[in-house]
Amino acid sequence: MRLCFRRGLIHGLPIALGYFSVSFGFGIMAVRTGLSVIEALTISMTNLTSAGQAAGVSIIAACGTYLEMAVTQLVINIRYSLMGLSLSQKLDSSFNTAHRLAVSFGITDEIFAMASAQPGRLTPRYMYGLILISFIGWSGGTLFGAVAGNILPVEVTNAMGIVLYGMFLAIIIPAAKKEKSILAVILIAALCSSVLYYAVPALSSGFAVIISAVIAAAFAAVVFPVPAEEENKA
Amino acid sequence: MSIVIYIAVMAGVTYLVRMIPFTVMRKKIKSQFLRSFLYYIPYAVLSAMTLPAIFYATGDMVTSIVGTAAAIVLAYFNLPLIVVALAAAGAAFLTGLII
């Protein structure tokens, strides 16, 4: 199974559907906050991230400073640095600087997850397919939400809220079946994240994810070190 | 305060955070700890993002739990991502109609 452009598009389809429903909500929210349709769409097309955009819009609404905007985006999105570092170890030799500069724009939680789950090295074409369809879903959902607001019944948009999480489970559960080290990582991360969620409600969700993931992955790296040649199998 | 500058700051910071490690890191990491850490980090991130957030994903805990259960069962039997994802939403939607 070669990682070609078309394969990226197919793998990106569930991401695009999930994005459409999430960014639909973003579009509605942005317009309610007082942004124009074009402004909401521009934010989605240039940022491609959910939590950062939601925080950004609330800063705009509150007339916050540019520094506040920069620091908030840095804190919420710093997880992408960790993801980029992880992906950088999985690229095939055709990934030159231009491809890296272009593909890095599309590092999101979901695209990172999908790319990481592929056996073998990542090709630029595969990444472009994955990113393109996700980008269309994200931008399209924002436009639709901003223009057409509340035409979908609320029961449908509520149910759509679970789509991306369902996709995450479909990635981690089969991997956990195969390797008990991955099962351990998943259980520890879920436990940490749940404890932080209920014990430290003031902590932003982006930070809670970073802390939980670092603890779980560091624990597994010590207890179940990965032999050099096995890296690209699972 | 200009909306154009706000958006430029948002987009600029977000891009740099993504671009710098991905573009600068060219070497294979030698340390076994770091390589193992980076191997496990995707699963850790996904798990931490999913739990406990999935129980609140539909705005109602009962429909979320039914959707989660559907996703776990189908994922356990290795069904395709899109099937698992949409079945979770479908199960949550139908539960919402019943209760």
Coordinates of C-alpha atoms in Angstrom, one line a residue:
Chain A
M1 CA 0.0 0.0 0.0
R2 CA 1.8 3.1 -1.3
L3 CA 1.2 6.3 0.5
C4 CA 0.0 8.3 -2.6
F5 CA -2.1 11.4 -3.0
R6 CA -5.3 9.5 -3.5
R7 CA -4.7 7.5 -0.3
G8 CA -4.2 10.7 1.6
L9 CA -7.6 12.0 0.3
I10 CA -9.3 8.8 1.3
H11 CA -7.7 8.8 4.8
G12 CA -8.7 12.4 5.2
L13 CA -12.4 11.9 4.5
P14 CA -13.4 11.1 8.1
I15 CA -11.2 14.0 9.2
A16 CA -12.9 16.3 6.8
L17 CA -16.4 15.2 7.9
G18 CA -15.5 15.7 11.6
Y19 CA -13.9 19.1 10.8
F20 CA -17.0 20.2 8.9
S21 CA -19.2 19.7 11.9
V22 CA -16.8 21.3 14.3
S23 CA -16.0 24.3 12.1
F24 CA -19.7 24.7 11.3
G25 CA -20.0 25.5 15.0
F26 CA -17.0 27.9 14.8
G27 CA -18.6 29.7 11.9
I28 CA -21.8 30.3 13.8
M29 CA -19.9 31.4 16.9
A30 CA -17.6 33.8 15.0
V31 CA -20.5 35.6 13.3
R32 CA -22.4 35.8 16.6
T33 CA -19.3 37.5 18.1
G34 CA -19.5 40.2 15.4
L35 CA -17.0 39.0 12.7
S36 CA -18.0 39.1 9.1
V37 CA -18.3 35.9 7.0
I38 CA -15.1 36.7 5.2
E39 CA -13.2 37.3 8.4
A40 CA -14.4 34.0 9.9
L41 CA -13.5 32.2 6.7
T42 CA -10.0 33.8 6.6
I43 CA -9.3 32.8 10.2
S44 CA -10.2 29.1 9.4
M45 CA -8.2 29.1 6.1
T46 CA -5.1 30.6 7.7
N47 CA -5.1 28.8 11.1
L48 CA -6.7 25.4 10.7
T49 CA -7.0 24.7 14.4
S50 CA -10.1 24.6 16.6
A51 CA -9.1 25.6 20.1
G52 CA -6.7 28.3 19.0
Q53 CA -9.4 29.9 16.7
A54 CA -12.0 29.8 19.4
A55 CA -9.7 31.5 21.8
G56 CA -8.6 34.0 19.1
V57 CA -12.1 35.1 18.4
S58 CA -12.9 35.7 22.0
I59 CA -9.7 37.9 22.3
I60 CA -10.8 39.8 19.2
A61 CA -14.3 40.2 20.8
A62 CA -12.8 41.5 24.0
C63 CA -10.4 43.9 22.1
G64 CA -7.4 42.2 23.7
T65 CA -3.8 43.2 22.9
Y66 CA -1.8 41.7 20.1
L67 CA 0.7 40.3 22.7
E68 CA -2.2 38.5 24.5
M69 CA -3.2 37.1 21.1
A70 CA 0.3 35.8 20.4
V71 CA 0.9 34.3 23.8
T72 CA -2.5 32.6 23.8
Q73 CA -1.9 31.0 20.4
L74 CA 1.5 29.9 21.5
V75 CA 0.3 28.2 24.7
I76 CA -2.7 26.5 23.0
N77 CA -0.9 25.4 19.9
I78 CA 2.5 24.4 21.4
R79 CA 1.4 20.7 21.2
Y80 CA 1.9 21.0 17.4
S81 CA 5.7 21.4 18.0
L82 CA 5.8 18.0 19.7
M83 CA 3.7 16.5 16.9
G84 CA 6.0 18.1 14.2
L85 CA 9.0 16.7 16.0
S86 CA 7.5 13.2 16.1
L87 CA 6.5 13.4 12.4
S88 CA 9.9 14.7 11.4
Q89 CA 11.3 11.2 12.3
K90 CA 8.9 9.5 9.9
L91 CA 9.5 11.3 6.6
D92 CA 10.8 9.7 3.5
S93 CA 13.8 11.1 1.7
S94 CA 11.8 13.2 -0.9
F95 CA 10.8 15.6 1.9
N96 CA 12.9 18.6 1.1
T97 CA 12.7 22.0 2.7
A98 CA 9.9 23.3 0.4
H99 CA 7.7 20.3 1.2
R100 CA 8.4 20.6 4.9
L101 CA 7.5 24.3 4.9
A102 CA 4.2 23.5 3.1
V103 CA 3.2 20.4 5.0
S104 CA 3.9 21.9 8.4
F105 CA 1.0 24.3 7.8
G106 CA -1.3 21.2 8.0
I107 CA -0.1 19.6 11.2
T108 CA -3.3 19.3 13.3
D109 CA -4.2 16.8 16.0
E110 CA -6.2 14.6 13.5
I111 CA -3.8 14.8 10.6
F112 CA -0.9 14.0 12.9
A113 CA -2.8 11.0 14.3
M114 CA -3.7 9.7 10.9
A115 CA -0.1 10.2 9.5
S116 CA 1.4 8.6 12.7
A117 CA -0.7 5.5 12.3
Q118 CA 0.6 4.7 8.8
P119 CA 3.2 1.9 8.6
G120 CA 6.4 3.1 6.9
R121 CA 7.6 6.5 5.8
L122 CA 5.4 9.4 4.9
T123 CA 5.5 10.9 1.4
P124 CA 4.8 14.5 0.6
R125 CA 1.9 13.5 -1.8
Y126 CA 0.2 11.5 0.9
M127 CA 0.4 14.5 3.3
Y128 CA -0.9 16.9 0.7
G129 CA -3.9 14.6 0.1
L130 CA -4.6 14.3 3.8
I131 CA -4.2 18.1 4.4
L132 CA -6.2 19.2 1.3
I133 CA -9.4 17.4 2.0
S134 CA -9.2 18.3 5.7
F135 CA -8.6 21.9 4.8
I136 CA -11.7 21.9 2.5
G137 CA -13.8 20.3 5.3
W138 CA -12.6 22.9 7.8
S139 CA -13.0 25.9 5.5
G140 CA -16.3 24.7 4.0
G141 CA -17.8 24.0 7.4
T142 CA -16.8 27.5 8.6
L143 CA -18.3 29.2 5.6
F144 CA -21.5 27.1 5.8
G145 CA -21.9 27.9 9.6
A146 CA -21.1 31.6 9.1
V147 CA -23.6 32.0 6.2
A148 CA -26.4 29.5 7.0
G149 CA -26.1 29.5 10.8
N150 CA -28.8 27.5 12.5
I151 CA -30.5 25.6 9.6
L152 CA -29.4 22.1 10.7
P153 CA -31.5 20.7 13.6
V154 CA -29.6 21.0 16.9
E155 CA -29.9 17.2 17.4
V156 CA -27.8 16.6 14.3
T157 CA -25.1 19.1 15.2
N158 CA -24.9 17.8 18.7
A159 CA -24.5 14.2 17.6
M160 CA -21.8 15.4 15.1
G161 CA -19.8 16.5 18.1
I162 CA -18.6 13.0 18.7
V163 CA -17.4 12.2 15.2
L164 CA -13.7 13.2 15.7
Y165 CA -13.5 11.3 19.0
G166 CA -15.0 8.2 17.4
M167 CA -12.2 8.4 14.8
F168 CA -9.5 8.7 17.6
L169 CA -10.9 5.5 19.2
A170 CA -10.7 3.8 15.8
I171 CA -7.0 4.6 15.7
I172 CA -5.9 3.8 19.2
I173 CA -8.0 0.7 20.0
P174 CA -6.7 -1.6 17.2
A175 CA -3.1 -0.5 18.1
A176 CA -3.7 -1.3 21.7
K177 CA -4.9 -4.8 20.8
K178 CA -1.6 -5.4 19.0
E179 CA 0.8 -4.0 21.6
K180 CA 0.4 -4.0 25.4
S181 CA 2.9 -1.1 25.7
I182 CA 0.5 1.0 23.6
L183 CA -2.5 -0.1 25.8
A184 CA -0.5 1.0 28.8
V185 CA 0.2 4.4 27.2
I186 CA -3.5 4.9 26.4
L187 CA -4.7 4.0 29.8
I188 CA -2.1 6.2 31.6
A189 CA -2.8 9.2 29.3
A190 CA -6.6 8.8 29.8
L191 CA -6.2 8.5 33.6
C192 CA -4.0 11.6 33.8
S193 CA -6.2 13.6 31.5
S194 CA -9.3 12.7 33.5
V195 CA -7.7 13.5 36.8
L196 CA -6.5 16.9 35.5
Y197 CA -10.0 17.6 34.1
Y198 CA -11.8 17.1 37.4
A199 CA -9.0 18.2 39.8
V200 CA -7.7 21.2 38.0
P201 CA -10.6 22.7 36.0
A202 CA -8.7 26.0 35.5
L203 CA -6.0 24.2 33.4
S204 CA -6.6 24.8 29.6
S205 CA -7.4 21.7 27.7
G206 CA -4.3 22.1 25.5
F207 CA -2.0 22.0 28.5
A208 CA -3.9 19.1 30.1
V209 CA -3.3 17.1 26.9
I210 CA 0.4 18.0 26.8
I211 CA 1.0 17.1 30.4
S212 CA -0.9 13.8 30.3
A213 CA 0.7 12.7 27.0
V214 CA 4.2 13.5 28.1
I215 CA 3.7 11.5 31.4
A216 CA 2.3 8.5 29.6
A217 CA 4.8 8.5 26.7
A218 CA 7.8 9.0 29.0
F219 CA 6.7 6.2 31.3
A220 CA 6.3 3.8 28.4
A221 CA 9.6 4.9 26.9
V222 CA 11.3 3.9 30.1
V223 CA 9.4 0.7 30.8
F224 CA 8.9 -0.5 27.1
P225 CA 11.8 1.0 25.1
V226 CA 11.3 0.5 21.4
P227 CA 14.1 -1.4 19.5
A228 CA 15.6 0.7 16.7
E229 CA 14.2 -1.4 13.8
E230 CA 10.6 -1.7 15.0
E231 CA 9.8 2.0 14.8
N232 CA 7.9 2.0 11.6
K233 CA 6.0 -1.2 12.0
A234 CA 3.1 -0.6 14.3
Chain B
M1 CA -7.0 47.3 17.1
S2 CA -7.2 46.0 13.5
I3 CA -8.9 42.7 12.6
V4 CA -6.3 42.1 9.9
I5 CA -3.5 42.4 12.4
Y6 CA -5.3 40.1 14.9
I7 CA -5.7 37.4 12.2
A8 CA -2.1 37.9 11.0
V9 CA -0.8 37.4 14.6
M10 CA -3.0 34.3 15.1
A11 CA -1.9 32.7 11.8
G12 CA 1.7 33.7 12.2
V13 CA 2.2 32.3 15.6
T14 CA 0.3 29.1 14.8
Y15 CA 2.3 28.5 11.7
L16 CA 5.7 29.0 13.4
V17 CA 4.8 26.7 16.2
R18 CA 4.1 24.0 13.6
M19 CA 6.9 24.8 11.1
I20 CA 10.0 25.2 13.2
P21 CA 10.5 21.7 14.7
F22 CA 9.1 20.0 11.6
T23 CA 11.5 21.8 9.2
V24 CA 14.6 22.1 11.4
M25 CA 14.8 18.5 12.7
R26 CA 16.7 16.7 9.9
K27 CA 18.6 14.1 11.8
K28 CA 17.5 10.8 13.1
I29 CA 17.3 11.0 16.9
K30 CA 19.9 8.7 18.4
S31 CA 18.6 8.5 22.0
Q32 CA 16.5 5.3 22.5
F33 CA 14.5 7.1 25.2
L34 CA 13.6 10.0 22.9
R35 CA 12.8 7.7 20.0
S36 CA 10.6 5.5 22.1
F37 CA 9.0 8.7 23.6
L38 CA 8.2 10.0 20.1
Y39 CA 6.9 6.6 19.1
Y40 CA 4.4 6.5 21.9
I41 CA 3.4 10.2 21.9
P42 CA 0.7 10.0 19.2
Y43 CA -1.3 7.3 21.1
A44 CA -0.8 9.3 24.3
V45 CA -2.0 12.6 22.7
L46 CA -5.1 10.9 21.2
S47 CA -6.0 9.1 24.4
A48 CA -5.6 12.3 26.5
M49 CA -7.7 14.3 24.0
T50 CA -10.5 11.7 23.8
L51 CA -10.9 11.1 27.5
P52 CA -12.8 12.4 29.3
A53 CA -13.8 14.9 26.5
I54 CA -15.8 12.2 24.6
F55 CA -18.3 12.0 27.4
Y56 CA -19.3 15.6 26.9
A57 CA -19.0 15.6 23.1
T58 CA -22.7 15.7 22.2
G59 CA -23.7 18.0 25.1
D60 CA -25.5 15.1 26.8
M61 CA -23.7 12.4 28.8
V62 CA -26.1 9.6 28.0
T63 CA -26.0 10.0 24.2
S64 CA -22.2 10.5 24.4
I65 CA -21.7 7.3 26.4
V66 CA -23.8 5.3 23.9
G67 CA -21.9 6.8 21.0
T68 CA -18.6 6.0 22.8
A69 CA -19.7 2.4 23.4
A70 CA -20.6 2.0 19.7
A71 CA -17.2 3.4 18.7
I72 CA -15.3 1.1 21.1
V73 CA -17.1 -2.1 19.9
L74 CA -16.7 -1.3 16.2
A75 CA -13.0 -0.1 16.6
Y76 CA -12.3 -3.4 18.5
F77 CA -13.4 -5.3 15.4
N78 CA -11.1 -3.1 13.2
L79 CA -13.8 -1.4 11.2
P80 CA -12.7 1.5 9.0
L81 CA -12.3 4.9 10.6
I82 CA -15.2 6.5 8.8
V83 CA -17.5 3.7 9.8
V84 CA -16.5 4.0 13.5
A85 CA -16.7 7.8 13.4
L86 CA -20.2 8.0 11.8
A87 CA -21.6 5.1 13.8
A88 CA -20.6 6.9 17.0
A89 CA -22.6 10.0 15.8
G90 CA -25.5 7.8 14.6
A91 CA -25.8 5.9 17.9
A92 CA -25.7 9.2 19.8
F93 CA -28.3 10.7 17.5
L94 CA -30.7 7.8 17.8
T95 CA -30.3 7.7 21.5
G96 CA -31.1 11.4 21.6
L97 CA -34.4 10.7 19.7
I98 CA -35.4 7.9 22.2
I99 CA -34.6 9.6 25.5

